[in-house]
Each structure stands twice: as C-alpha cells, then as structure tokens.
C-alpha cells in the first residue's frame, strides 16, 4: 500500500524555488534542474520541526551518532566497512567537487566523460585547470565508457578523473566490469578518482550500485567518494552532503582546501534532515523508487512511440531522462520546448549538442501534461 502521496501537486510558487522561479509568471512546466516536486519524508519534516522548537540555532557539527548512521548505511547498502573518521561533511557536493579541483597543482589536468553534470565542466574552467573530455560510447544500445578514447586523452599531467556513478544525465548504473576497466587505467597512471555517487540510492533497474572505492584496497586509497541524501529524499535545499576519503594524507589535503571554501560547521537543519533521512525513511525511498520506475517507463514509452524524431534510453537510475533531439528540425530545442510550455535543460551545459534533459521527478499528471505539450509542439512542425 502506498503511504506517500506522490500524485499530490504542491504549488511551489513563492518559495524561492530555483526550479520554479526560472519560469515565473509563465505557463511552463519546469523540468530542468535535478530537484523533485515531492514533499520531503515526514520523519525529516518532524525532525526539523523538533530541532526548531529547541530555539537555538548555533554553529553545528555532525554528531558521533550521525557518523555512525552513515557507517551503518554504507555497511547495510554496500557491505562497505568505513571508519567514521573517513567522513568529511560538506555544505554541498558542488563544493565537494570544487575542492577536488583545488587539490591540483598548477598545470595539472583533469579528465571526465561527456555529457557531464555541468559542474564537472565548470569547476575546472573557473580554476583555470585543463580538462580533457571524452564522449561516452554507445554499445549494445547503452551508454558506456570509451576505454580507448579515455586512454588516448590522458596525458602525463592528468591527475584526477571525475566519474559520475550512477550517471547524470544518461542514467547508467555501471557494472563491476565497466568500473574495473575504467579505473584500472587510473590506478596504472596514478590518477585520483573522484566518484560522485549522489544518485546511488535511486536505482530504477535490477542493477546494484557499486561504490567505486569498494573495488579493491587500491581503489579505496585512491578514491574520493561523494554522497548525500539530497537526491534520494529530495532535500537539495538543505545543502548537506559528505565525502568519504579513506587515505589519511589525501583526507588531510582535502580538508585543508575545504576550509578555504567553507566554514568548518554545517547547516544545523541540514544535519538534522540528513540524520532522519538516513535512519527513518526507508519506506519513503521504497515507494519513491516504485513511483519513479513507472514515471521512467511512461516517459520512455511516450517519447519513443508518440513523439516523432525524439529518442531516449530507459534510465537505470536517477529521475532524469536524456532525450536525443538530433533529428528534430529546430535550432534550439530548449527554447522550442519552452515555447511549447515545457522547461527542459538543453545539453550545451553538459558539453554535447543535440539532447535535452527532462526531470520526471514530479506527479504523474504533470508529467503526462508535459509529454502531451511536447508531442503537440513536435507534431505541429
Ligand atoms: C552528479 C551530481 N552531483 C552533485 C549534485 C549537486 O549536489 P549538491 O546539491 O549537494 O551540491 C547533483 C545535482 O543534481 C548531481 O547530479
């Protein structure tokens, strides 16, 4: 029985929502940035309310209890035995990515795949760091790493590989063989791996998420893992996440750089939200994943069978659909669909042309209306 009503349409206007305010006073269904139109789990709301009733909102730090919750979660979900000392709390994973970039010395270089989550591209750019990008390949109808192209793009100065697993925007959950193949090269070439696993609990297929750091002892020592409850429990505005770094010297360097970007305290309500999300919200997660699976399937079927010229692959994870619009005879697909009343994210910021990203983390009625609007617009071309 469903206890959480994901069908409920909640008016997000006048809440300072990045997602909704982009289209203020325009009849555009906003489906761009990765935040969902669902209320956070009740235990999270209750925990925040209780914390507020205390009254004092002083500088806050993670408690041992919270660290233990993370330790247990890693053990339960992935059989990953982490030490609480390995956890570095962050005010957001974007900050966590920026800190990774700042670990580099002058003239060091980074590498990542495209399409890429835009901060993977922006962070090196603003730090004046050379970034090599390699396009994902499509093999047997699914996106995967292009191992040869990756090898060829590495130079003697390449020091960091930023990986997204599960992969925003294409929705892949990489299997052990794929992860082994790509990270083996990093270990051979002494390249640090930053594995952004923020989407790891929203698995919509029968795949299992494998944290990159768990592949071997060498992976553990050579990987910075980024995680957060923000996507799974729809808490992006709570701005709280974490890095897991086993190697003490690497962790020390990371923490020192972090101090330049962020104070040593974390948002008081974010910590409370994280604790409740990670310890009391499994039912919410289970129901959400079922709802998202259905939304993914609806989007996939509709886009591939009802809208001419558009194609997409079924996402294995995330609430994001990566839609191929290369056969659509329009110059700017993002603008075209905005004019049709649907706010999608164009692929330029992801480092490739010819795609749009649709966020299906919304009530089904809203999703269906958006898909109909897209169909009408394409049919009328
Ligand atoms: C891969 C990835 N990393 C990081 C983030 C953002 O994390 P945060 O909100 O904690 O900065 C997102 C949000 O969409 C994401 O998709």
PDB file of N, CA and C in Angstrom, residues 44-108:
ATOM      1  N   UNK A  44      11.620  13.515   8.258  1.00  0.00           N
ATOM      2  CA  UNK A  44      12.574  14.621   8.089  1.00  0.00           C
ATOM      3  C   UNK A  44      11.914  15.932   8.528  1.00  0.00           C
ATOM      4  N   UNK A  45      10.706  16.144   8.066  1.00  0.00           N
ATOM      5  CA  UNK A  45       9.988  17.385   8.428  1.00  0.00           C
ATOM      6  C   UNK A  45       9.815  17.436   9.953  1.00  0.00           C
ATOM      7  N   UNK A  46       9.426  16.298  10.542  1.00  0.00           N
ATOM      8  CA  UNK A  46       9.221  16.263  12.004  1.00  0.00           C
ATOM      9  C   UNK A  46      10.521  16.553  12.752  1.00  0.00           C
ATOM     10  N   UNK A  47      11.612  15.983  12.272  1.00  0.00           N
ATOM     11  CA  UNK A  47      12.904  16.186  12.949  1.00  0.00           C
ATOM     12  C   UNK A  47      13.330  17.653  12.869  1.00  0.00           C
ATOM     13  N   UNK A  48      13.082  18.275  11.722  1.00  0.00           N
ATOM     14  CA  UNK A  48      13.440  19.701  11.572  1.00  0.00           C
ATOM     15  C   UNK A  48      12.571  20.543  12.516  1.00  0.00           C
ATOM     16  N   UNK A  49      11.282  20.189  12.579  1.00  0.00           N
ATOM     17  CA  UNK A  49      10.366  20.930  13.456  1.00  0.00           C
ATOM     18  C   UNK A  49      10.826  20.815  14.915  1.00  0.00           C
ATOM     19  N   UNK A  50      11.158  19.611  15.335  1.00  0.00           N
ATOM     20  CA  UNK A  50      11.634  19.404  16.717  1.00  0.00           C
ATOM     21  C   UNK A  50      12.887  20.226  16.994  1.00  0.00           C
ATOM     22  N   UNK A  51      13.767  20.217  16.015  1.00  0.00           N
ATOM     23  CA  UNK A  51      15.031  20.959  16.202  1.00  0.00           C
ATOM     24  C   UNK A  51      14.749  22.459  16.331  1.00  0.00           C
ATOM     25  N   UNK A  52      13.815  22.952  15.532  1.00  0.00           N
ATOM     26  CA  UNK A  52      13.481  24.384  15.579  1.00  0.00           C
ATOM     27  C   UNK A  52      12.882  24.758  16.918  1.00  0.00           C
ATOM     28  N   UNK A  53      12.104  23.831  17.468  1.00  0.00           N
ATOM     29  CA  UNK A  53      11.452  24.133  18.743  1.00  0.00           C
ATOM     30  C   UNK A  53      12.457  24.289  19.875  1.00  0.00           C
ATOM     31  N   UNK A  54      13.636  23.745  19.703  1.00  0.00           N
ATOM     32  CA  UNK A  54      14.680  23.975  20.702  1.00  0.00           C
ATOM     33  C   UNK A  54      15.009  25.460  20.790  1.00  0.00           C
ATOM     34  N   UNK A  55      15.003  26.122  19.652  1.00  0.00           N
ATOM     35  CA  UNK A  55      15.131  27.576  19.643  1.00  0.00           C
ATOM     36  C   UNK A  55      16.514  28.107  19.323  1.00  0.00           C
ATOM     37  N   UNK A  56      17.562  27.442  19.739  1.00  0.00           N
ATOM     38  CA  UNK A  56      18.909  27.967  19.491  1.00  0.00           C
ATOM     39  C   UNK A  56      19.477  27.315  18.239  1.00  0.00           C
ATOM     40  N   UNK A  57      19.851  28.164  17.276  1.00  0.00           N
ATOM     41  CA  UNK A  57      20.384  27.631  16.012  1.00  0.00           C
ATOM     42  C   UNK A  57      21.860  27.999  15.890  1.00  0.00           C
ATOM     43  N   UNK A  58      22.639  27.474  16.822  1.00  0.00           N
ATOM     44  CA  UNK A  58      24.069  27.817  16.857  1.00  0.00           C
ATOM     45  C   UNK A  58      24.875  27.059  15.820  1.00  0.00           C
ATOM     46  N   UNK A  59      26.176  27.378  15.756  1.00  0.00           N
ATOM     47  CA  UNK A  59      27.091  26.650  14.863  1.00  0.00           C
ATOM     48  C   UNK A  59      26.964  25.162  15.133  1.00  0.00           C
ATOM     49  N   UNK A  60      26.879  24.394  14.081  1.00  0.00           N
ATOM     50  CA  UNK A  60      26.566  22.971  14.279  1.00  0.00           C
ATOM     51  C   UNK A  60      27.590  22.066  13.608  1.00  0.00           C
ATOM     52  N   UNK A  61      27.824  20.957  14.272  1.00  0.00           N
ATOM     53  CA  UNK A  61      28.778  19.966  13.745  1.00  0.00           C
ATOM     54  C   UNK A  61      28.112  18.591  13.770  1.00  0.00           C
ATOM     55  N   UNK A  62      28.548  17.696  12.899  1.00  0.00           N
ATOM     56  CA  UNK A  62      27.950  16.358  12.899  1.00  0.00           C
ATOM     57  C   UNK A  62      28.243  15.618  14.203  1.00  0.00           C
ATOM     58  N   UNK A  63      27.267  14.935  14.730  1.00  0.00           N
ATOM     59  CA  UNK A  63      27.458  14.186  15.980  1.00  0.00           C
ATOM     60  C   UNK A  63      28.033  12.806  15.662  1.00  0.00           C
ATOM     61  N   UNK A  64      28.549  12.155  16.701  1.00  0.00           N
ATOM     62  CA  UNK A  64      29.039  10.777  16.524  1.00  0.00           C
ATOM     63  C   UNK A  64      27.889   9.887  16.072  1.00  0.00           C
ATOM     64  N   UNK A  65      26.707  10.187  16.592  1.00  0.00           N
ATOM     65  CA  UNK A  65      25.531   9.379  16.227  1.00  0.00           C
ATOM     66  C   UNK A  65      25.267   9.462  14.721  1.00  0.00           C
ATOM     67  N   UNK A  66      25.382  10.673  14.173  1.00  0.00           N
ATOM     68  CA  UNK A  66      25.158  10.830  12.732  1.00  0.00           C
ATOM     69  C   UNK A  66      26.239  10.082  11.930  1.00  0.00           C
ATOM     70  N   UNK A  67      27.477  10.220  12.354  1.00  0.00           N
ATOM     71  CA  UNK A  67      28.551   9.492  11.649  1.00  0.00           C
ATOM     72  C   UNK A  67      28.307   7.985  11.700  1.00  0.00           C
ATOM     73  N   UNK A  68      27.843   7.503  12.848  1.00  0.00           N
ATOM     74  CA  UNK A  68      27.568   6.061  12.970  1.00  0.00           C
ATOM     75  C   UNK A  68      26.434   5.631  12.035  1.00  0.00           C
ATOM     76  N   UNK A  69      25.468   6.518  11.864  1.00  0.00           N
ATOM     77  CA  UNK A  69      24.359   6.211  10.940  1.00  0.00           C
ATOM     78  C   UNK A  69      24.902   6.047   9.517  1.00  0.00           C
ATOM     79  N   UNK A  70      25.822   6.929   9.143  1.00  0.00           N
ATOM     80  CA  UNK A  70      26.420   6.824   7.794  1.00  0.00           C
ATOM     81  C   UNK A  70      27.226   5.526   7.682  1.00  0.00           C
ATOM     82  N   UNK A  71      28.001   5.219   8.727  1.00  0.00           N
ATOM     83  CA  UNK A  71      28.810   3.995   8.725  1.00  0.00           C
ATOM     84  C   UNK A  71      27.899   2.774   8.532  1.00  0.00           C
ATOM     85  N   UNK A  72      26.809   2.733   9.295  1.00  0.00           N
ATOM     86  CA  UNK A  72      25.885   1.576   9.198  1.00  0.00           C
ATOM     87  C   UNK A  72      25.230   1.521   7.817  1.00  0.00           C
ATOM     88  N   UNK A  73      24.911   2.706   7.286  1.00  0.00           N
ATOM     89  CA  UNK A  73      24.243   2.739   5.977  1.00  0.00           C
ATOM     90  C   UNK A  73      25.151   2.165   4.881  1.00  0.00           C
ATOM     91  N   UNK A  74      26.414   2.526   4.930  1.00  0.00           N
ATOM     92  CA  UNK A  74      27.363   2.003   3.935  1.00  0.00           C
ATOM     93  C   UNK A  74      27.491   0.480   4.074  1.00  0.00           C
ATOM     94  N   UNK A  75      27.492   0.010   5.327  1.00  0.00           N
ATOM     95  CA  UNK A  75      27.601  -1.438   5.561  1.00  0.00           C
ATOM     96  C   UNK A  75      26.336  -2.145   5.059  1.00  0.00           C
ATOM     97  N   UNK A  76      25.181  -1.592   5.385  1.00  0.00           N
ATOM     98  CA  UNK A  76      23.917  -2.233   5.002  1.00  0.00           C
ATOM     99  C   UNK A  76      23.691  -2.220   3.493  1.00  0.00           C
ATOM    100  N   UNK A  77      23.960  -1.076   2.872  1.00  0.00           N
ATOM    101  CA  UNK A  77      23.641  -0.957   1.441  1.00  0.00           C
ATOM    102  C   UNK A  77      24.690  -1.627   0.556  1.00  0.00           C
ATOM    103  N   UNK A  78      25.967  -1.491   0.950  1.00  0.00           N
ATOM    104  CA  UNK A  78      27.021  -1.917   0.025  1.00  0.00           C
ATOM    105  C   UNK A  78      28.019  -2.891   0.639  1.00  0.00           C
ATOM    106  N   UNK A  79      27.803  -3.296   1.889  1.00  0.00           N
ATOM    107  CA  UNK A  79      28.787  -4.139   2.557  1.00  0.00           C
ATOM    108  C   UNK A  79      30.122  -3.420   2.675  1.00  0.00           C
ATOM    109  N   UNK A  80      30.075  -2.093   2.739  1.00  0.00           N
ATOM    110  CA  UNK A  80      31.285  -1.274   2.750  1.00  0.00           C
ATOM    111  C   UNK A  80      31.582  -0.868   4.190  1.00  0.00           C
ATOM    112  N   UNK A  81      32.715  -1.334   4.674  1.00  0.00           N
ATOM    113  CA  UNK A  81      33.075  -1.119   6.065  1.00  0.00           C
ATOM    114  C   UNK A  81      33.911   0.154   6.180  1.00  0.00           C
ATOM    115  N   UNK A  82      33.265   1.273   6.479  1.00  0.00           N
ATOM    116  CA  UNK A  82      34.036   2.534   6.550  1.00  0.00           C
ATOM    117  C   UNK A  82      34.273   2.929   8.004  1.00  0.00           C
ATOM    118  N   UNK A  83      35.262   3.766   8.182  1.00  0.00           N
ATOM    119  CA  UNK A  83      35.586   4.281   9.510  1.00  0.00           C
ATOM    120  C   UNK A  83      34.939   5.668   9.633  1.00  0.00           C
ATOM    121  N   UNK A  84      34.364   6.005  10.770  1.00  0.00           N
ATOM    122  CA  UNK A  84      33.732   7.334  10.875  1.00  0.00           C
ATOM    123  C   UNK A  84      34.712   8.477  10.581  1.00  0.00           C
ATOM    124  N   UNK A  85      35.993   8.244  10.859  1.00  0.00           N
ATOM    125  CA  UNK A  85      36.988   9.309  10.604  1.00  0.00           C
ATOM    126  C   UNK A  85      37.140   9.630   9.117  1.00  0.00           C
ATOM    127  N   UNK A  86      36.700   8.718   8.274  1.00  0.00           N
ATOM    128  CA  UNK A  86      36.858   8.954   6.838  1.00  0.00           C
ATOM    129  C   UNK A  86      35.832   9.971   6.293  1.00  0.00           C
ATOM    130  N   UNK A  87      34.825  10.289   7.093  1.00  0.00           N
ATOM    131  CA  UNK A  87      33.733  11.141   6.596  1.00  0.00           C
ATOM    132  C   UNK A  87      34.102  12.615   6.743  1.00  0.00           C
ATOM    133  N   UNK A  88      33.978  13.341   5.633  1.00  0.00           N
ATOM    134  CA  UNK A  88      34.178  14.793   5.660  1.00  0.00           C
ATOM    135  C   UNK A  88      32.845  15.420   5.251  1.00  0.00           C
ATOM    136  N   UNK A  89      32.233  16.158   6.154  1.00  0.00           N
ATOM    137  CA  UNK A  89      30.916  16.737   5.854  1.00  0.00           C
ATOM    138  C   UNK A  89      31.075  17.969   4.978  1.00  0.00           C
ATOM    139  N   UNK A  90      30.106  18.153   4.093  1.00  0.00           N
ATOM    140  CA  UNK A  90      30.190  19.223   3.093  1.00  0.00           C
ATOM    141  C   UNK A  90      28.895  20.034   3.054  1.00  0.00           C
ATOM    142  N   UNK A  91      29.005  21.318   2.695  1.00  0.00           N
ATOM    143  CA  UNK A  91      27.786  22.123   2.562  1.00  0.00           C
ATOM    144  C   UNK A  91      27.071  21.885   1.236  1.00  0.00           C
ATOM    145  N   UNK A  92      27.655  21.109   0.358  1.00  0.00           N
ATOM    146  CA  UNK A  92      27.007  20.693  -0.894  1.00  0.00           C
ATOM    147  C   UNK A  92      28.038  19.899  -1.678  1.00  0.00           C
ATOM    148  N   UNK A  93      27.570  19.041  -2.540  1.00  0.00           N
ATOM    149  CA  UNK A  93      28.532  18.258  -3.315  1.00  0.00           C
ATOM    150  C   UNK A  93      29.216  19.096  -4.387  1.00  0.00           C
ATOM    151  N   UNK A  94      28.561  20.184  -4.796  1.00  0.00           N
ATOM    152  CA  UNK A  94      29.240  21.064  -5.757  1.00  0.00           C
ATOM    153  C   UNK A  94      30.487  21.654  -5.091  1.00  0.00           C
ATOM    154  N   UNK A  95      30.369  22.032  -3.839  1.00  0.00           N
ATOM    155  CA  UNK A  95      31.565  22.480  -3.102  1.00  0.00           C
ATOM    156  C   UNK A  95      32.579  21.334  -3.057  1.00  0.00           C
ATOM    157  N   UNK A  96      32.083  20.129  -2.796  1.00  0.00           N
ATOM    158  CA  UNK A  96      32.963  18.951  -2.742  1.00  0.00           C
ATOM    159  C   UNK A  96      33.723  18.755  -4.047  1.00  0.00           C
ATOM    160  N   UNK A  97      33.067  19.016  -5.172  1.00  0.00           N
ATOM    161  CA  UNK A  97      33.714  18.887  -6.490  1.00  0.00           C
ATOM    162  C   UNK A  97      34.763  19.999  -6.661  1.00  0.00           C
ATOM    163  N   UNK A  98      34.393  21.212  -6.254  1.00  0.00           N
ATOM    164  CA  UNK A  98      35.344  22.330  -6.365  1.00  0.00           C
ATOM    165  C   UNK A  98      36.594  22.071  -5.538  1.00  0.00           C
ATOM    166  N   UNK A  99      36.418  21.475  -4.370  1.00  0.00           N
ATOM    167  CA  UNK A  99      37.573  21.174  -3.519  1.00  0.00           C
ATOM    168  C   UNK A  99      38.485  20.166  -4.231  1.00  0.00           C
ATOM    169  N   UNK A 100      37.882  19.180  -4.867  1.00  0.00           N
ATOM    170  CA  UNK A 100      38.675  18.191  -5.617  1.00  0.00           C
ATOM    171  C   UNK A 100      39.543  18.912  -6.654  1.00  0.00           C
ATOM    172  N   UNK A 101      38.931  19.831  -7.393  1.00  0.00           N
ATOM    173  CA  UNK A 101      39.684  20.576  -8.415  1.00  0.00           C
ATOM    174  C   UNK A 101      40.863  21.312  -7.772  1.00  0.00           C
ATOM    175  N   UNK A 102      40.634  21.846  -6.577  1.00  0.00           N
ATOM    176  CA  UNK A 102      41.685  22.637  -5.927  1.00  0.00           C
ATOM    177  C   UNK A 102      42.793  21.794  -5.295  1.00  0.00           C
ATOM    178  N   UNK A 103      42.667  20.473  -5.383  1.00  0.00           N
ATOM    179  CA  UNK A 103      43.760  19.619  -4.909  1.00  0.00           C
ATOM    180  C   UNK A 103      44.932  19.629  -5.889  1.00  0.00           C
ATOM    181  N   UNK A 104      44.638  20.107  -7.089  1.00  0.00           N
ATOM    182  CA  UNK A 104      45.647  20.023  -8.148  1.00  0.00           C
ATOM    183  C   UNK A 104      46.713  21.099  -8.021  1.00  0.00           C
ATOM    184  N   UNK A 105      47.911  20.748  -8.475  1.00  0.00           N
ATOM    185  CA  UNK A 105      48.969  21.753  -8.567  1.00  0.00           C
ATOM    186  C   UNK A 105      48.815  22.467  -9.913  1.00  0.00           C
ATOM    187  N   UNK A 106      49.484  23.594 -10.048  1.00  0.00           N
ATOM    188  CA  UNK A 106      49.476  24.349 -11.302  1.00  0.00           C
ATOM    189  C   UNK A 106      49.899  23.414 -12.456  1.00  0.00           C
ATOM    190  N   UNK A 107      49.189  23.536 -13.586  1.00  0.00           N
ATOM    191  CA  UNK A 107      49.474  22.732 -14.788  1.00  0.00           C
ATOM    192  C   UNK A 107      49.009  21.277 -14.710  1.00  0.00           C
ATOM    193  N   UNK A 108      48.481  20.838 -13.562  1.00  0.00           N
ATOM    194  CA  UNK A 108      47.869  19.515 -13.518  1.00  0.00           C
ATOM    195  C   UNK A 108      46.569  19.544 -14.312  1.00  0.00           C
TER     196      UNK A 108
END
